[in-house]
CSV table of C-alpha atoms and ligand atoms in Angstrom, one decimal:
chain,number,residue,atom,x,y,z
A,1,MET,CA,0.0,0.0,0.0
A,2,LEU,CA,1.5,3.4,-1.1
A,3,LYS,CA,1.7,6.2,1.4
A,4,PRO,CA,-0.6,9.1,0.7
A,5,ALA,CA,1.3,11.5,-1.5
A,6,LEU,CA,1.5,13.0,-5.0
A,7,TYR,CA,4.0,11.0,-7.1
A,8,LEU,CA,5.6,12.8,-9.9
A,9,ALA,CA,6.2,10.1,-12.5
A,10,ALA,CA,8.5,10.6,-15.4
A,11,THR,CA,7.4,8.7,-18.5
A,12,PRO,CA,9.3,7.9,-21.8
A,13,ILE,CA,10.1,10.6,-24.3
A,14,GLY,CA,9.8,8.2,-27.2
A,15,ASN,CA,11.1,4.7,-26.5
A,16,LEU,CA,8.4,3.1,-24.4
A,17,GLN,CA,11.0,0.9,-22.7
A,18,ASP,CA,12.4,3.9,-21.0
A,19,VAL,CA,10.3,3.6,-17.9
A,20,THR,CA,11.7,2.8,-14.5
A,21,LEU,CA,10.5,-0.2,-12.5
A,22,ARG,CA,9.6,2.2,-9.7
A,23,VAL,CA,7.4,4.3,-12.0
A,24,ARG,CA,5.6,1.2,-13.2
A,25,GLU,CA,5.0,-0.1,-9.7
A,26,VAL,CA,3.7,3.2,-8.4
A,27,LEU,CA,1.4,3.7,-11.4
A,28,GLN,CA,0.0,0.2,-10.8
A,29,GLN,CA,-0.7,1.0,-7.1
A,30,VAL,CA,-1.9,4.6,-7.0
A,31,SER,CA,-5.6,5.3,-6.4
A,32,LEU,CA,-5.7,8.1,-9.0
A,33,ILE,CA,-3.7,9.1,-12.1
A,34,ALA,CA,-3.7,12.8,-13.2
A,35,ALA,CA,-2.5,13.0,-16.8
A,36,GLU,CA,-1.9,16.0,-19.1
A,37,ASP,CA,-3.9,14.2,-21.9
A,38,THR,CA,-5.8,11.1,-20.7
A,39,ARG,CA,-6.2,9.6,-24.2
A,40,HIS,CA,-2.5,9.9,-25.0
A,41,SER,CA,-1.5,8.5,-21.6
A,42,GLN,CA,-3.8,5.5,-22.0
A,43,ILE,CA,-1.5,4.1,-24.7
A,44,PHE,CA,1.5,4.4,-22.4
A,45,LEU,CA,-0.4,2.9,-19.4
A,46,ASN,CA,-1.5,0.0,-21.5
A,47,SER,CA,2.1,-0.7,-22.5
A,48,ILE,CA,3.0,-1.1,-18.9
A,49,ASN,CA,-0.1,-3.1,-18.0
A,50,VAL,CA,-1.8,-0.4,-15.9
A,51,SER,CA,-5.5,-0.7,-16.4
A,52,GLY,CA,-8.8,0.0,-14.7
A,53,LYS,CA,-7.3,3.1,-13.0
A,54,ARG,CA,-9.3,6.3,-12.2
A,55,LEU,CA,-7.8,8.7,-14.7
A,56,ILE,CA,-8.4,12.5,-14.7
A,57,SER,CA,-7.0,15.2,-16.9
A,58,CYS,CA,-4.6,17.8,-15.4
A,59,HIS,CA,-3.4,20.4,-18.0
A,60,ASN,CA,-2.5,24.1,-18.2
A,61,TYR,CA,-6.2,25.1,-18.3
A,62,ASN,CA,-7.6,23.2,-15.4
A,63,GLU,CA,-4.6,22.7,-13.1
A,64,ALA,CA,-5.6,25.1,-10.4
A,65,GLU,CA,-9.0,23.5,-10.1
A,66,ARG,CA,-7.6,19.9,-10.2
A,67,ALA,CA,-5.1,20.8,-7.5
A,68,ASP,CA,-7.9,21.1,-5.0
A,69,LEU,CA,-9.4,17.8,-6.0
A,70,ILE,CA,-6.0,16.0,-5.9
A,71,ALA,CA,-5.1,17.6,-2.5
A,72,THR,CA,-8.5,16.3,-1.1
A,73,GLU,CA,-7.9,12.8,-2.5
A,74,ILE,CA,-4.5,12.6,-0.7
A,75,GLU,CA,-5.8,14.1,2.5
A,76,LYS,CA,-8.4,11.3,2.6
A,77,GLY,CA,-5.6,8.8,2.4
A,78,GLY,CA,-5.3,8.3,-1.4
A,79,SER,CA,-2.2,8.3,-3.5
A,80,VAL,CA,-2.0,10.2,-6.8
A,81,ALA,CA,0.4,10.0,-9.7
A,82,LEU,CA,1.0,13.0,-12.0
A,83,ILE,CA,2.2,12.2,-15.6
A,84,SER,CA,2.6,14.4,-18.6
A,85,ASP,CA,2.5,13.4,-22.3
A,86,ALA,CA,6.2,12.7,-22.2
A,87,GLY,CA,9.2,13.0,-19.9
A,88,THR,CA,9.3,14.6,-16.5
A,89,PRO,CA,6.2,16.5,-15.4
A,90,LEU,CA,6.6,20.2,-14.7
A,91,ILE,CA,9.5,20.5,-17.1
A,92,SER,CA,7.9,22.6,-19.8
A,93,ASP,CA,4.8,20.7,-18.8
A,94,PRO,CA,1.9,21.3,-16.3
A,95,GLY,CA,2.3,20.5,-12.6
A,96,TYR,CA,4.0,23.5,-11.0
A,97,LYS,CA,0.8,25.1,-9.6
A,98,LEU,CA,-0.2,21.7,-8.3
A,99,VAL,CA,3.1,20.9,-6.5
A,100,HIS,CA,3.2,24.5,-5.1
A,101,LEU,CA,-0.3,24.2,-3.6
A,102,LEU,CA,0.4,20.7,-2.2
A,103,CYS,CA,3.6,22.0,-0.6
A,104,GLU,CA,1.7,24.9,1.0
A,105,ARG,CA,-0.9,22.4,2.4
A,106,GLY,CA,1.9,20.3,3.8
A,107,ILE,CA,1.1,17.3,1.5
A,108,GLU,CA,4.0,15.1,0.6
A,109,VAL,CA,5.3,15.2,-3.0
A,110,ILE,CA,7.5,12.3,-4.1
A,111,PRO,CA,9.6,12.6,-7.3
A,112,LEU,CA,10.1,9.5,-9.4
A,113,PRO,CA,13.0,10.4,-11.7
A,114,GLY,CA,13.2,9.3,-15.3
A,115,PRO,CA,13.5,10.6,-18.9
A,116,CYS,CA,13.8,14.3,-19.6
A,117,ALA,CA,14.6,15.5,-23.1
A,118,ALA,CA,16.8,18.4,-21.8
A,119,VAL,CA,19.1,16.2,-19.8
A,120,THR,CA,19.1,13.4,-22.4
A,121,ALA,CA,20.2,15.9,-25.0
A,122,LEU,CA,22.8,17.6,-22.9
A,123,CYS,CA,24.5,14.4,-22.0
A,124,ALA,CA,25.0,13.3,-25.6
A,125,SER,CA,25.7,16.7,-27.0
A,126,GLY,CA,29.4,16.8,-26.4
A,127,LEU,CA,29.0,20.4,-24.9
A,128,PRO,CA,30.1,21.2,-21.4
A,129,THR,CA,27.9,19.7,-18.7
A,130,ASP,CA,29.4,21.2,-15.6
A,131,LYS,CA,27.2,24.3,-15.8
A,132,PHE,CA,24.0,24.4,-17.9
A,133,TYR,CA,21.0,26.7,-18.1
A,134,PHE,CA,17.6,25.3,-19.2
A,135,TYR,CA,15.5,27.9,-20.9
A,136,GLY,CA,12.6,25.7,-22.3
A,137,PHE,CA,10.5,27.0,-25.2
A,138,LEU,CA,11.7,30.2,-26.8
A,139,PRO,CA,9.2,33.1,-27.3
A,140,VAL,CA,7.4,33.1,-30.6
A,141,LYS,CA,7.3,36.9,-31.1
A,142,ASP,CA,10.4,38.2,-32.9
A,143,LYS,CA,11.2,41.1,-30.5
A,144,GLU,CA,11.1,38.8,-27.5
A,145,LEU,CA,13.0,36.1,-29.3
A,146,GLY,CA,15.8,38.6,-30.1
A,147,GLU,CA,15.9,39.8,-26.5
A,148,VAL,CA,16.2,36.3,-25.1
A,149,LEU,CA,18.8,35.2,-27.6
A,150,SER,CA,20.8,38.3,-27.0
A,151,SER,CA,20.8,37.6,-23.2
A,152,PHE,CA,22.8,34.5,-23.9
A,153,LYS,CA,25.6,36.3,-25.8
A,154,GLU,CA,27.9,36.1,-22.8
A,155,ALA,CA,26.5,32.9,-21.3
A,156,GLU,CA,29.0,31.1,-19.1
A,157,ALA,CA,27.0,27.8,-19.3
A,158,THR,CA,25.6,25.5,-22.0
A,159,VAL,CA,22.1,26.7,-22.8
A,160,ILE,CA,19.3,24.3,-23.5
A,161,PHE,CA,16.2,25.2,-25.5
A,162,TYR,CA,13.1,23.3,-26.6
A,163,GLU,CA,12.1,24.4,-30.1
A,164,SER,CA,9.3,23.5,-32.5
A,165,PRO,CA,10.2,22.1,-35.9
A,166,ARG,CA,8.1,24.9,-37.5
A,167,ARG,CA,10.4,27.6,-35.9
A,168,ILE,CA,13.8,26.0,-35.8
A,169,VAL,CA,15.1,27.5,-39.1
A,170,HIS,CA,14.0,31.0,-38.0
A,171,THR,CA,15.5,30.6,-34.6
A,172,LEU,CA,18.9,29.5,-36.0
A,173,GLN,CA,18.8,32.4,-38.4
A,174,GLN,CA,18.3,34.8,-35.5
A,175,MET,CA,21.1,33.1,-33.5
A,176,GLU,CA,23.4,33.4,-36.5
A,177,LYS,CA,23.0,37.2,-36.5
A,178,LEU,CA,24.2,37.3,-32.9
A,179,TYR,CA,26.9,34.6,-32.6
A,180,PRO,CA,27.5,32.7,-35.9
A,181,GLN,CA,30.7,30.9,-34.6
A,182,ARG,CA,29.3,29.6,-31.3
A,183,GLN,CA,29.1,25.8,-31.2
A,184,ALA,CA,25.6,24.4,-31.2
A,185,VAL,CA,24.0,21.0,-31.2
A,186,LEU,CA,20.5,20.1,-32.6
A,187,CYS,CA,19.1,16.9,-31.1
A,188,ARG,CA,16.2,15.3,-33.0
A,189,GLU,CA,13.8,12.6,-32.0
A,190,LEU,CA,15.7,11.4,-29.0
A,191,THR,CA,15.3,7.7,-28.1
A,192,LYS,CA,13.2,7.2,-31.3
A,193,THR,CA,14.0,5.5,-34.6
A,194,PHE,CA,15.3,8.6,-36.3
A,195,GLU,CA,17.3,9.9,-33.4
A,196,SER,CA,20.0,12.3,-34.7
A,197,PHE,CA,22.5,14.9,-33.6
A,198,TYR,CA,23.7,17.7,-35.7
A,199,ARG,CA,26.8,19.5,-34.4
A,200,GLY,CA,28.7,22.5,-35.6
A,201,SER,CA,28.7,26.3,-35.4
A,202,VAL,CA,25.4,28.1,-35.4
A,203,ALA,CA,26.2,29.2,-38.9
A,204,ASP,CA,26.8,25.6,-40.0
A,205,LEU,CA,23.6,24.4,-38.5
A,206,CYS,CA,21.7,27.2,-40.1
A,207,ARG,CA,23.1,26.3,-43.5
A,208,GLN,CA,22.3,22.6,-42.9
A,209,ALA,CA,18.7,23.4,-41.7
A,210,LEU,CA,18.1,25.4,-44.8
A,211,SER,CA,19.3,22.7,-47.2
A,212,ASP,CA,18.1,19.6,-45.4
A,213,GLU,CA,14.4,19.3,-44.3
A,214,ASN,CA,15.2,16.4,-42.0
A,215,LEU,CA,16.7,18.8,-39.5
A,216,SER,CA,13.4,20.4,-38.9
A,217,ARG,CA,11.4,17.3,-38.5
A,218,GLY,CA,10.1,15.7,-35.3
A,219,GLU,CA,10.9,16.8,-31.7
A,220,LEU,CA,13.9,19.0,-31.2
A,221,VAL,CA,16.2,20.2,-28.4
A,222,LEU,CA,18.7,22.9,-29.4
A,223,LEU,CA,21.8,23.5,-27.3
A,224,LEU,CA,24.2,26.4,-27.4
A,225,SER,CA,27.8,26.2,-26.1
A,226,PRO,CA,29.0,28.7,-23.5
A,227,ALA,CA,30.5,31.9,-24.8
A,228,PRO,CA,34.3,31.7,-25.1
A,229,LYS,CA,35.8,32.9,-21.8
A,230,GLU,CA,38.2,35.4,-23.4
A,231,LYS,CA,36.7,37.1,-26.4
A,232,ARG,CA,38.8,36.3,-29.4
A,233,GLU,CA,37.6,39.6,-31.0
A,234,ASP,CA,39.8,41.4,-28.4
A,235,LEU,CA,42.9,40.0,-30.1
A,236,PRO,CA,44.4,41.7,-33.2
A,237,PRO,CA,43.6,39.8,-36.4
A,238,ALA,CA,47.4,39.6,-37.1
A,239,ALA,CA,48.0,37.8,-33.8
A,240,LEU,CA,45.2,35.3,-34.5
A,241,SER,CA,46.6,34.6,-38.0
A,242,ALA,CA,50.1,34.1,-36.5
A,243,LEU,CA,48.6,31.8,-33.8
A,244,SER,CA,46.7,29.8,-36.4
A,245,ALA,CA,49.8,29.4,-38.6
A,246,MET,CA,52.0,28.3,-35.6
A,247,LEU,CA,49.4,25.7,-34.5
A,248,ALA,CA,49.2,24.4,-38.1
A,249,GLU,CA,53.0,24.0,-38.1
A,250,GLY,CA,52.5,21.7,-35.1
A,251,MET,CA,53.4,24.0,-32.1
A,252,SER,CA,51.5,23.3,-28.9
A,253,VAL,CA,48.7,25.8,-27.9
A,254,LYS,CA,50.7,26.6,-24.7
A,255,GLY,CA,54.0,27.2,-26.6
A,256,ALA,CA,52.5,29.3,-29.4
A,257,SER,CA,50.5,31.5,-27.1
A,258,ARG,CA,53.5,32.1,-24.8
A,259,VAL,CA,55.8,33.1,-27.7
A,260,LEU,CA,53.2,35.5,-29.1
A,261,ALA,CA,52.4,36.9,-25.7
A,262,ASP,CA,56.1,37.7,-25.2
A,263,LEU,CA,56.6,39.0,-28.7
A,264,LEU,CA,53.5,41.2,-29.0
A,265,GLY,CA,52.9,42.1,-25.4
A,266,LEU,CA,49.4,40.5,-25.4
A,267,LYS,CA,47.6,38.6,-22.7
A,268,GLY,CA,48.8,35.0,-22.6
A,269,LYS,CA,45.4,33.7,-21.3
A,270,ALA,CA,43.4,35.3,-24.1
A,271,LEU,CA,45.9,33.8,-26.7
A,272,TYR,CA,45.7,30.4,-25.0
A,273,GLN,CA,41.9,30.4,-25.1
A,274,ALA,CA,41.9,31.5,-28.7
A,275,GLY,CA,44.5,28.8,-29.4
A,276,LEU,CA,42.3,26.1,-28.0
A,277,ALA,CA,39.4,27.2,-30.1
A,278,LEU,CA,41.6,27.4,-33.2
A,279,ARG,CA,43.1,23.9,-32.6
A,280,GLN,CA,39.6,22.5,-32.2
A,281,GLN,CA,38.6,24.1,-35.5
A,282,GLN,CA,41.7,22.7,-37.3
A,283,GLN,CA,41.0,19.2,-35.9
A,284,GLU,CA,37.4,19.4,-37.1
A,285,LEU,CA,38.4,20.3,-40.7
B,1,SAM,N1,8.5,17.2,-20.0
B,1,SAM,C1,9.2,17.0,-21.1
B,1,SAM,C2,10.7,16.6,-20.7
B,1,SAM,O1,10.9,16.1,-19.6
B,1,SAM,O2,11.6,16.8,-21.5
B,1,SAM,C3,9.2,18.1,-22.1
B,1,SAM,C4,7.8,18.4,-22.6
B,1,SAM,S1,7.7,19.7,-23.7
B,1,SAM,C5,5.9,20.0,-23.8
B,1,SAM,C6,8.0,18.9,-25.3
B,1,SAM,C7,9.3,19.4,-25.9
B,1,SAM,O3,10.4,18.6,-25.3
B,1,SAM,C8,9.4,19.1,-27.4
B,1,SAM,O4,8.8,20.1,-28.2
B,1,SAM,C9,10.9,19.0,-27.6
B,1,SAM,O5,11.4,20.3,-27.7
B,1,SAM,C10,11.3,18.3,-26.3
B,1,SAM,N2,11.3,16.8,-26.5
B,1,SAM,C11,10.4,16.0,-25.9
B,1,SAM,N3,10.7,14.7,-26.3
B,1,SAM,C12,11.7,14.8,-27.2
B,1,SAM,C13,12.4,13.9,-28.0
B,1,SAM,N4,12.2,12.6,-28.0
B,1,SAM,N5,13.5,14.3,-28.8
B,1,SAM,C14,13.8,15.6,-28.8
B,1,SAM,N6,13.1,16.6,-28.1
B,1,SAM,C15,12.1,16.2,-27.3
């Protein structure tokens, strides 16, 4: 018998086998399941042999009203699971108002971890994972989109966006105006048959998206690399050309940046950072 609480159950983001044993067990035992879309969730519940459950909807438009009903169910000794259409509830999905209200009423909330497109994409992206910022869905209106994208010009962390296939080309074009050389990764259809990762500079991805319709098909997570620590633009172009030539000749990044720092009286750290970026570019060619 489950203890009375709200269970936040993460469900698959594509591959139906990505469900934890604990989620399956809890969904089989709860007295009520609140789902973002009950018809959609029925398919998933059938796949894990959960049947005959009381199922109610809990979406953006009725969440506040449902919160009261769910709180009452738990206060009477029941146990309720919240599931969304895919992934972790509350992450760009309904549930925040409900959890907030239950916390205020002193009702226990138990998270059951599992798939989340943002974390799945981040881990396989090849971009830094030590610090990351999850933005979720970008604004649709151009002015707000521009403002949000500009705010990440100097981001010190990898930035994760959810984006719709209808808007991805436009978003990449807007990003290209701001930071064409920043590395980015577009993750498509994670855990599904056509799972794919497109890696390159924002300008590269923009070009690819314009020429290959596959890039803008299915579900997408877009990741942007952190801004370079030292801005390469601060270094004179002649220093960057010399650095690039020295690296191409086989000198180490450390050695080349030290020589140029001494010779030209420039900051060694800025040269070293630029050298690392140049070396990566040379290796990718
Ligand atoms: N709660 C979900 C989670 O934990 O990731 C996110 C729900 S949000 C309404 C849906 C968005 O998540 C999609 O538009 C897409 O950006 C991203 N997403 C979900 N599943 C995905 C998948 N299999 N591959 C790529 N992106 C996915």
